[in-house]
Coordinates of C-alpha atoms (C1' of nucleotides) in Angstrom, one line a residue:
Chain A
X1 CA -30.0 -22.2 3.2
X2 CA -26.6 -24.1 4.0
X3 CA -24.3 -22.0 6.8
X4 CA -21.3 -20.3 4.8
X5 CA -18.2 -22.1 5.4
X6 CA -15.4 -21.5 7.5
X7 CA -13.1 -21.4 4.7
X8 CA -15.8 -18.7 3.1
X9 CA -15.6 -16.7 5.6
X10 CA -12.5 -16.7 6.1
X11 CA -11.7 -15.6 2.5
X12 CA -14.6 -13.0 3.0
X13 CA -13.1 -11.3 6.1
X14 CA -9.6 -11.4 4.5
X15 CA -10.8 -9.2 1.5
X16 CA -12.5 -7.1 3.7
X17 CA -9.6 -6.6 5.9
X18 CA -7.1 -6.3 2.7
X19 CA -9.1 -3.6 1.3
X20 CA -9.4 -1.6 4.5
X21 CA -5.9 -2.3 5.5
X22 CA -3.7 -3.4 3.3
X23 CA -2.8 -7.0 2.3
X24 CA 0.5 -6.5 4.3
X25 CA -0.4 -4.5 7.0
X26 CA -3.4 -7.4 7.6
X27 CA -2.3 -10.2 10.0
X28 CA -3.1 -13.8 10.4
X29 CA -4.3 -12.2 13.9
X30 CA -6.5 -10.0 12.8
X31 CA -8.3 -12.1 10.3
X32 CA -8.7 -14.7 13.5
X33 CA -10.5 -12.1 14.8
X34 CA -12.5 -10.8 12.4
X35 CA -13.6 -14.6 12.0
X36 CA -14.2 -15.7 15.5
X37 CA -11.6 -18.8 15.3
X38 CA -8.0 -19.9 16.8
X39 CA -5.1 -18.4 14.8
X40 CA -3.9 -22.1 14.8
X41 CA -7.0 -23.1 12.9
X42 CA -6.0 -21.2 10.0
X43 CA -2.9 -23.3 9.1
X44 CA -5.6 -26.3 8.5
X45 CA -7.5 -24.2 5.8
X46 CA -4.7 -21.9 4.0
X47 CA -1.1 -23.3 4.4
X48 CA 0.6 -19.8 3.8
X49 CA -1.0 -16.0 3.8
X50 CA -0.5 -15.7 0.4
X51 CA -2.7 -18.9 -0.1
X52 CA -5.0 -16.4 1.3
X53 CA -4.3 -13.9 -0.7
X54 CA -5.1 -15.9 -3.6
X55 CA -8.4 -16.8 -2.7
X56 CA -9.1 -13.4 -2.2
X57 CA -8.6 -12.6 -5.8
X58 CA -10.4 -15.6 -6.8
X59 CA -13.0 -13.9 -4.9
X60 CA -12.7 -11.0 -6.5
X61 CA -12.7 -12.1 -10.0
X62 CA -15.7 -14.3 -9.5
X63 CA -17.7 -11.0 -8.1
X64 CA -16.4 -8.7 -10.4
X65 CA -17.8 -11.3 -13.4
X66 CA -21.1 -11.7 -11.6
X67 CA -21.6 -8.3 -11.4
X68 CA -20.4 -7.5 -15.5
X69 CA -22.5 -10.3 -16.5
X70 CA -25.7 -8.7 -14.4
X71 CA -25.0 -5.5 -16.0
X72 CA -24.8 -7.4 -19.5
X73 CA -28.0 -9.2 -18.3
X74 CA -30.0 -5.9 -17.7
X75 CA -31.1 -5.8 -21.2
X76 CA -30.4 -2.0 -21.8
X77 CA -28.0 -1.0 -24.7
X78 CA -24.1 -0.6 -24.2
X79 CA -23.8 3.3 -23.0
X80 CA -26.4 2.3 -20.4
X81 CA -24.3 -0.1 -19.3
X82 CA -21.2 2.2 -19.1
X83 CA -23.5 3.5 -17.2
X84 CA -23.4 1.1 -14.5
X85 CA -19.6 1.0 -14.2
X86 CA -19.2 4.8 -14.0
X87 CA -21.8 4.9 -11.3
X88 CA -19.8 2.7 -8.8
X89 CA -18.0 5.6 -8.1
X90 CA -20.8 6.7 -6.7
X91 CA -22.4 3.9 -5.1
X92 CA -19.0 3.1 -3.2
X93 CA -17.8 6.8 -2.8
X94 CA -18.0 7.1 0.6
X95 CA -15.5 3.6 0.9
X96 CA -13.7 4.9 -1.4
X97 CA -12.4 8.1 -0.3
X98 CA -11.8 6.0 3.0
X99 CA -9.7 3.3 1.4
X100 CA -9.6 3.9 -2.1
X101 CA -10.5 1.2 -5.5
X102 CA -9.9 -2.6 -4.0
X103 CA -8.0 -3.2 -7.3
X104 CA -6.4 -0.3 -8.1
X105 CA -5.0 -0.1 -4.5
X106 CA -4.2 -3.9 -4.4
X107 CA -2.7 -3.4 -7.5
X108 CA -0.2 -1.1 -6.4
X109 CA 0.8 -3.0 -3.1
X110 CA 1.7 -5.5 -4.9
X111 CA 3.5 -3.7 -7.3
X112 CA 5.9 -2.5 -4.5
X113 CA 5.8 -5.9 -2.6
X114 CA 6.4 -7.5 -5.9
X115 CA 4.5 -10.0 -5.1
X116 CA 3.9 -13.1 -7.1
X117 CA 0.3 -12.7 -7.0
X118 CA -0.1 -9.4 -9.1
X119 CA -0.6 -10.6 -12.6
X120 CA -3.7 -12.4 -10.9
X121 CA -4.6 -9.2 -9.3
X122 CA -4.3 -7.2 -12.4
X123 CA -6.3 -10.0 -14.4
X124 CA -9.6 -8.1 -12.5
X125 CA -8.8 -5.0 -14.3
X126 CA -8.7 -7.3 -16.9
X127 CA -11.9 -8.2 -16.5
X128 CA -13.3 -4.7 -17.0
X129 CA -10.9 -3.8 -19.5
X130 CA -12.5 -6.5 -22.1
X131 CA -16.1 -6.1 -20.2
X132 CA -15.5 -2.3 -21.2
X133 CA -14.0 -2.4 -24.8
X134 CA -16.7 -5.1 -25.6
X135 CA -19.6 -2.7 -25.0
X136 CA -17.2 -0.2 -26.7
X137 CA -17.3 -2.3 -29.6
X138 CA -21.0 -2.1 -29.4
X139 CA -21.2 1.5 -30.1
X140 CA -19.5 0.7 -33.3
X141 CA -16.3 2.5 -32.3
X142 CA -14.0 -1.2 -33.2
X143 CA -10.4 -0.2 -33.4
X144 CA -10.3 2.3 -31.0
X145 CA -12.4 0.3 -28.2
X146 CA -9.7 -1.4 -26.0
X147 CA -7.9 2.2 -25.8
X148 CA -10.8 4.1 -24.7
X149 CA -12.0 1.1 -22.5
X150 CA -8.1 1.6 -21.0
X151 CA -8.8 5.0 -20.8
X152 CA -12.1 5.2 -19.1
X153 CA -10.5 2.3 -16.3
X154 CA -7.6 4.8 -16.0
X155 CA -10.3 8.0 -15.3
X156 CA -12.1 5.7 -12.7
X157 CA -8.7 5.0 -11.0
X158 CA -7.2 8.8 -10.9
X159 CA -11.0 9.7 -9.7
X160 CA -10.6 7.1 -6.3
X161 CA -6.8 8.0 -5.8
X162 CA -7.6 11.9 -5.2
X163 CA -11.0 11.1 -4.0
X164 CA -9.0 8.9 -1.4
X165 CA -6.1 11.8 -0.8
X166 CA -8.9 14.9 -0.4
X167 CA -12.0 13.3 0.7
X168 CA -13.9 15.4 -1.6
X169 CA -17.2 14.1 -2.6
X170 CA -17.9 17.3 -4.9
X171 CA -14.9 16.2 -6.7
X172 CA -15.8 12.8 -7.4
X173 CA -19.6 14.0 -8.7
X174 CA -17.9 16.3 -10.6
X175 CA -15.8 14.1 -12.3
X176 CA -18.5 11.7 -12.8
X177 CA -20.5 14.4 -14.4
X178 CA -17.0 14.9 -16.5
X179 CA -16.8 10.9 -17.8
X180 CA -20.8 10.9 -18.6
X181 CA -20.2 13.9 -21.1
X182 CA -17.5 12.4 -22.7
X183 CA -19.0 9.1 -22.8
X184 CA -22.3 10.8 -24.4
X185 CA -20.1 12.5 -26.6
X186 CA -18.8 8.8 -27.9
X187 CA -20.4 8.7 -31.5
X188 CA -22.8 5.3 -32.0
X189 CA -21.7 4.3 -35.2
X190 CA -23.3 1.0 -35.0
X191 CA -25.3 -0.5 -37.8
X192 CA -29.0 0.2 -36.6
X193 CA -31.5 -3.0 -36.9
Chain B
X1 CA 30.6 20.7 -1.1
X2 CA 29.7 19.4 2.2
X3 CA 29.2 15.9 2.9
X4 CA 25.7 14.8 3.6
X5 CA 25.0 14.7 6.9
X6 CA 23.9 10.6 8.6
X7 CA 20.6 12.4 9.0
X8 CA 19.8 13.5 5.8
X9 CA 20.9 9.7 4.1
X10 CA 18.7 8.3 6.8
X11 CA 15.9 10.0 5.1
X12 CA 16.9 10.1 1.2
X13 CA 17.1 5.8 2.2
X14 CA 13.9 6.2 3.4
X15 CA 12.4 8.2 1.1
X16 CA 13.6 5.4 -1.6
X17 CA 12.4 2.4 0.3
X18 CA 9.4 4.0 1.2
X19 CA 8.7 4.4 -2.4
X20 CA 9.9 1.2 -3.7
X21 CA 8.7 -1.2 -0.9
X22 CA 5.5 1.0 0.8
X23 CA 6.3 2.9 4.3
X24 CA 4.7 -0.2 5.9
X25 CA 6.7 -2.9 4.2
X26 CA 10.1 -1.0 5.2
X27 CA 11.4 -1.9 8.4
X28 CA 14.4 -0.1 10.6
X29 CA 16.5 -2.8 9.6
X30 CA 16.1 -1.9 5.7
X31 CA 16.5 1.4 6.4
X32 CA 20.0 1.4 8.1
X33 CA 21.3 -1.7 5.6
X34 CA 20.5 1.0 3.1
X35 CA 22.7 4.1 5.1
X36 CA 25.0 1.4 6.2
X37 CA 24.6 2.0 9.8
X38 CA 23.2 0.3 12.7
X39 CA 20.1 0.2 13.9
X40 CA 20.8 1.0 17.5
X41 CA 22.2 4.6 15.8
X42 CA 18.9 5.5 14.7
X43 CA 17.6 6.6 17.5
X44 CA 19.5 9.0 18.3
X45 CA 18.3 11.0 14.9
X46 CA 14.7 9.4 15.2
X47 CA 12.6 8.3 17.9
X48 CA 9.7 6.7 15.8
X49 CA 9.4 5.7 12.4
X50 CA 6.5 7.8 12.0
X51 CA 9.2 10.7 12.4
X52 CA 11.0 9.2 9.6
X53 CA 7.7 9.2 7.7
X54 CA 7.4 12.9 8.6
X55 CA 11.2 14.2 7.7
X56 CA 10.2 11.8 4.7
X57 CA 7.0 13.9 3.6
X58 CA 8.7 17.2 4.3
X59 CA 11.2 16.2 2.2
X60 CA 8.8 15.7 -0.5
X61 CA 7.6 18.9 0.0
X62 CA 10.6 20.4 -0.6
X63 CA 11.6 19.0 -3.4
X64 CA 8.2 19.1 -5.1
X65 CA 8.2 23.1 -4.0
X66 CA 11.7 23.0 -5.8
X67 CA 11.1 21.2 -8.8
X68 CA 7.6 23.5 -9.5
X69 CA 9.4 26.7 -8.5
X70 CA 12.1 25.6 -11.0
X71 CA 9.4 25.4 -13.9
X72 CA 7.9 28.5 -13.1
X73 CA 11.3 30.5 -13.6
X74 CA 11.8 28.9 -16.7
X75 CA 10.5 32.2 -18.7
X76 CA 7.9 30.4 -20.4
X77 CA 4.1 30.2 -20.4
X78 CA 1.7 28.5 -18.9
X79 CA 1.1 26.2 -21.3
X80 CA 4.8 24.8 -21.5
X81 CA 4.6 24.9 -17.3
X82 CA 2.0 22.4 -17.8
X83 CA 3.5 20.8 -20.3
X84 CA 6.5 20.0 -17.8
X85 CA 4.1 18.3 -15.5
X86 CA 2.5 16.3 -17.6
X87 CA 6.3 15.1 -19.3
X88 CA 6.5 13.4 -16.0
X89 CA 5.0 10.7 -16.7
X90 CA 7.1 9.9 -19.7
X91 CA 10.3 10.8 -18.2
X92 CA 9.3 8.6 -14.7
X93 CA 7.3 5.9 -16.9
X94 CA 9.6 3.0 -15.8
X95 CA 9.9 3.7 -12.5
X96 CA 5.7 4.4 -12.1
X97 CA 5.7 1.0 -14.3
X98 CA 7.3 -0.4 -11.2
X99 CA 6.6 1.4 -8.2
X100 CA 3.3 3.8 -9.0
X101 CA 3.4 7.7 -8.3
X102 CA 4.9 8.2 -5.2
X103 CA 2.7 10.8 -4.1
X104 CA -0.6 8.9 -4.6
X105 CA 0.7 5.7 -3.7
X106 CA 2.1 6.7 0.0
X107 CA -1.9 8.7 0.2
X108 CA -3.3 5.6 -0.7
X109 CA -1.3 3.6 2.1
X110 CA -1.5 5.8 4.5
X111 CA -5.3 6.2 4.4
X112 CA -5.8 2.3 4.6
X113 CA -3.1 2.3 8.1
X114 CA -5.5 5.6 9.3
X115 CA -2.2 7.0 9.6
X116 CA -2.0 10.3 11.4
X117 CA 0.6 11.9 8.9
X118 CA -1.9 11.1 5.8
X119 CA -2.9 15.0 6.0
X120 CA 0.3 16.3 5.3
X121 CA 1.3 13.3 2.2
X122 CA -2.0 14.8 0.8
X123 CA -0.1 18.0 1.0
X124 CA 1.9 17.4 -1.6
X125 CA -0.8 17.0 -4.4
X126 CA -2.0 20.4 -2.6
X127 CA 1.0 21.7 -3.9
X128 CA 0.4 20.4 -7.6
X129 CA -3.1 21.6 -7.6
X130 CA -2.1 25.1 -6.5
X131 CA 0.0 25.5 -9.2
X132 CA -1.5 24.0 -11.5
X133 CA -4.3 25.8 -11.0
X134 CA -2.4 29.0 -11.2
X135 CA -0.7 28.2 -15.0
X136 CA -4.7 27.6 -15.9
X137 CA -5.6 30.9 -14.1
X138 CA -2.8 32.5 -16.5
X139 CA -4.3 30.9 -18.9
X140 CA -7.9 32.8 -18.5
X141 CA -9.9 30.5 -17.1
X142 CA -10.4 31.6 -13.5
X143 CA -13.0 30.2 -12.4
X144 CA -12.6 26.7 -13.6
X145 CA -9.2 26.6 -12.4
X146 CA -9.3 24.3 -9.7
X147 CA -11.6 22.3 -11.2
X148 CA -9.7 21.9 -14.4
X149 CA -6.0 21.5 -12.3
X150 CA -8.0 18.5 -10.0
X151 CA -9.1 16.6 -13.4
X152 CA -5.6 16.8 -14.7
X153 CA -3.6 15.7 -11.3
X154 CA -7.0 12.8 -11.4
X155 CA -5.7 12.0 -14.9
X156 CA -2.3 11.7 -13.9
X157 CA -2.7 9.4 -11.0
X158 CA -5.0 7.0 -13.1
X159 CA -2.3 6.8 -16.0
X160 CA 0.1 5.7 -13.0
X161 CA -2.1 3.2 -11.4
X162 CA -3.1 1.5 -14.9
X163 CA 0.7 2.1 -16.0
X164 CA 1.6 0.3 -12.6
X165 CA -0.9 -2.5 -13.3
X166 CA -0.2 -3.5 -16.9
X167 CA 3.1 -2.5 -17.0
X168 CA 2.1 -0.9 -20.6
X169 CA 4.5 2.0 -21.7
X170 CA 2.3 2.4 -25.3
X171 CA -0.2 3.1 -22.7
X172 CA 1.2 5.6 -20.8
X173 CA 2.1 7.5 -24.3
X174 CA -1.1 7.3 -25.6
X175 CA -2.6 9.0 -22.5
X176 CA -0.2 11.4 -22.3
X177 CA -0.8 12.7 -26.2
X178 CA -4.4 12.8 -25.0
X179 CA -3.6 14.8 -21.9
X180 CA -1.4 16.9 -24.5
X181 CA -4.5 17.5 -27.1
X182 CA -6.5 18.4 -23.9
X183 CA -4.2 20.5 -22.7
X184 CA -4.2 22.2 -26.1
X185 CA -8.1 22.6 -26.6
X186 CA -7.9 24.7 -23.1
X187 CA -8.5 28.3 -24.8
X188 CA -6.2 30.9 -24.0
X189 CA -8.3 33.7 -22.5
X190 CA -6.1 36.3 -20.6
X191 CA -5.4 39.3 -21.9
X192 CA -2.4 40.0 -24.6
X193 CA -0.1 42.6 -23.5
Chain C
dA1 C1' 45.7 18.7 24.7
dC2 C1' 41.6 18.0 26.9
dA3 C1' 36.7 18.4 28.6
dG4 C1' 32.2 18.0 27.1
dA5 C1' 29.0 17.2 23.5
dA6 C1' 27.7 14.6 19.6
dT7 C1' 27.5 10.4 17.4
dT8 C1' 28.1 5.6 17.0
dA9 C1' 27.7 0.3 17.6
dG10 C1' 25.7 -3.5 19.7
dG11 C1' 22.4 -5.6 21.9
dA12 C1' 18.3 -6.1 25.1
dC13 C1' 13.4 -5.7 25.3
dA14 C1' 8.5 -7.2 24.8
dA15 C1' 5.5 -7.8 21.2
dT16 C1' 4.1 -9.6 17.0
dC17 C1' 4.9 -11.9 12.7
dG18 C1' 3.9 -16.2 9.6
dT19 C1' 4.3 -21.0 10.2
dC20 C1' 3.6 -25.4 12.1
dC21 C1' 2.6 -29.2 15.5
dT22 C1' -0.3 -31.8 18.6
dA23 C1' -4.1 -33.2 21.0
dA24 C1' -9.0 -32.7 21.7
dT25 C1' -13.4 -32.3 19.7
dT26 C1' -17.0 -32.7 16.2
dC27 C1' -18.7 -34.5 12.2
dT28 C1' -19.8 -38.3 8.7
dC29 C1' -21.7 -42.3 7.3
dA30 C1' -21.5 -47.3 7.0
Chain D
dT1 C1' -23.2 -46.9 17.2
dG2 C1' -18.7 -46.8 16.4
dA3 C1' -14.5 -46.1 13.3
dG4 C1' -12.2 -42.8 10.7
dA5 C1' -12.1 -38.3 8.7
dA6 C1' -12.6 -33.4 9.2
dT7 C1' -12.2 -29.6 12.0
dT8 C1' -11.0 -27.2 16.0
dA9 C1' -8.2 -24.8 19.9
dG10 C1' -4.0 -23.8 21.9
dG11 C1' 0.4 -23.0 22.0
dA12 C1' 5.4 -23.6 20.4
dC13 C1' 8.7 -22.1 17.1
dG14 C1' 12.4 -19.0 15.3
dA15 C1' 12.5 -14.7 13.1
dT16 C1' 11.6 -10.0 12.9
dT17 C1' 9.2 -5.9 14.4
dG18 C1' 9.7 -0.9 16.6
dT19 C1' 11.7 0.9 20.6
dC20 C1' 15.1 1.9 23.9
dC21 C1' 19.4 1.6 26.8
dT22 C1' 24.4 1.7 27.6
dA23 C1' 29.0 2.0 26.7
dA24 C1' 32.5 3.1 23.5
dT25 C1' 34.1 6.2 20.0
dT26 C1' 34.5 10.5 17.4
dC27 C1' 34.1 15.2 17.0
dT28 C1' 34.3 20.2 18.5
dG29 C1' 36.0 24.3 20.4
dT30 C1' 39.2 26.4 23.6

DNA sequence: ACAGAATTAGGACAATCGTCCTAATTCTCA
DNA sequence: TGAGAATTAGGACGATTGTCCTAATTCTGT
């Protein structure tokens, strides 16, 4: 298999560290480190840190589409696949009552830096927004789909921000338990075959 | 009246920048541009920022105590105490457009820095989960209520983080008359007089 | 009015920030 | 194998960071 780039990892250490510490609070120093390379290095790969920053939400995008489009690949129907999304809370929970959802959290620092970069950064929750309203659509439930897919992103995100504050995991099962009865309790109005 | 004392603008700067720009992104020099003093003079009222991060968050407190203690003694039940927190988010929507909650936003950064004061920020939503679990308690449902007052702060925070994202103010209404019908398909249980 | 305390301004301090340059090394491929 | 490109390490650069000191000024109470 070919070795991973320096650039790649570069970009991979950077989102790791951006998550865990905040884009701003992350220095050229410490991605250096978390590399293994000369902080003068850098400069030849990404001219500025917020070069960086946007191939971190390149990253970001590209994963979060692989992993909607293996979800969309698994062959099961559309509230299995809502499925899928509601369960990250629970695959990642213990990250993210550490440091939260990498895009809602991203989101927001950028909000406050306002930072050039955050339309990119909200184009991810983009990304499951449409991902969400499409499977929506798929339970027959048309014109309301983008709203409910808005409000089931918005659930997910209040879910890591007090998981993050409390560090309760009851809470986050809890809730989870909450969005799978009121996604069961979506009607499936589509046309059968 | 009595002017406000050098120490107390010191912290109602900070507590704006710190809301606006992230406690991070703020630095000394922000902070006395804001007051309009120099920075040499702030160490005479702080020694560390972190203290300024700490009279920041007790600050919070305060107010937060106030403004919840001033719903309760408006004579009215439960239901229209709740109501008040939940008109927040209309009555804040451009400023949570811009900036996020401030409450889960400085939670959020604080638990990304491991920052030592990010028990007492969570302190504050403590508050708001106390009492809101006490207006649901007077509303009959005891043993659900802080279950129920958890799901609604969650709610909340994820209308700000989307709100903060997309910038969407239709959105932000739209969650808010759902939090409203919620709110009103809570049965009143406790007893009539 | 005056001594002592409180408050202030200005700047020094080492450390770190993002950025950028140069020279040495490694790689590529004709 | 050897020329040219790509990549690297190391450090310089000015600006800014949080922290701290000192000397001047203002305030306070008698």
């Amino acid at each position: 298999m070919p070795a991973q780039s320096t650039r790649e990892l570069i970009v991979e250490q950077a989102d790791a560290l951006f998550y865990e510490s905040g884009f701003e609070a992350t220095s050229f120093a410490d991605i250096a480190a978390a590399v293994g390379i000369s902080r003068g290095n850098f400069y030849h790969h990404f001219k500025t840190k917020d070069d960086i920053l946007d191939a971190v939400i390149a990253r970001r995008m590209e994963r979060t589409r692989a992993m909607l489009d293996g979800w969309q690949a698994e062959g099961e129907g559309p509230r299995e696949r809502i499925q899928s999304f509601i369960h990250m809370l629970i695959a990642n929970r213990s990250r993210i009552m550490d440091f939260g959802c990498p895009v809602g959290t991203l989101c927001s620092e950028l909000a406050k830096l306002d930072h050039a970069a955050q339309g990119r950064a909200t184009e991810i929750f983009g990304l499951f927004r449409d991902w969400l309203a499409e499977q929506i659509r798929a339970l027959g439930a048309v014109d309301q789909a983008e709203t409910l897919a808005l409000h089931l992103l918005a659930w997910s995100q209040g879910v890591a921000v007090m998981a993050t504050a409390f560090k309760d995991e009851a809470f986050i099962r809890n809730e989870v338990a909450g969005i799978e009865r009121w996604l069961a309790s979506l009607p499936d109005l589509s046309q059968p075959k």
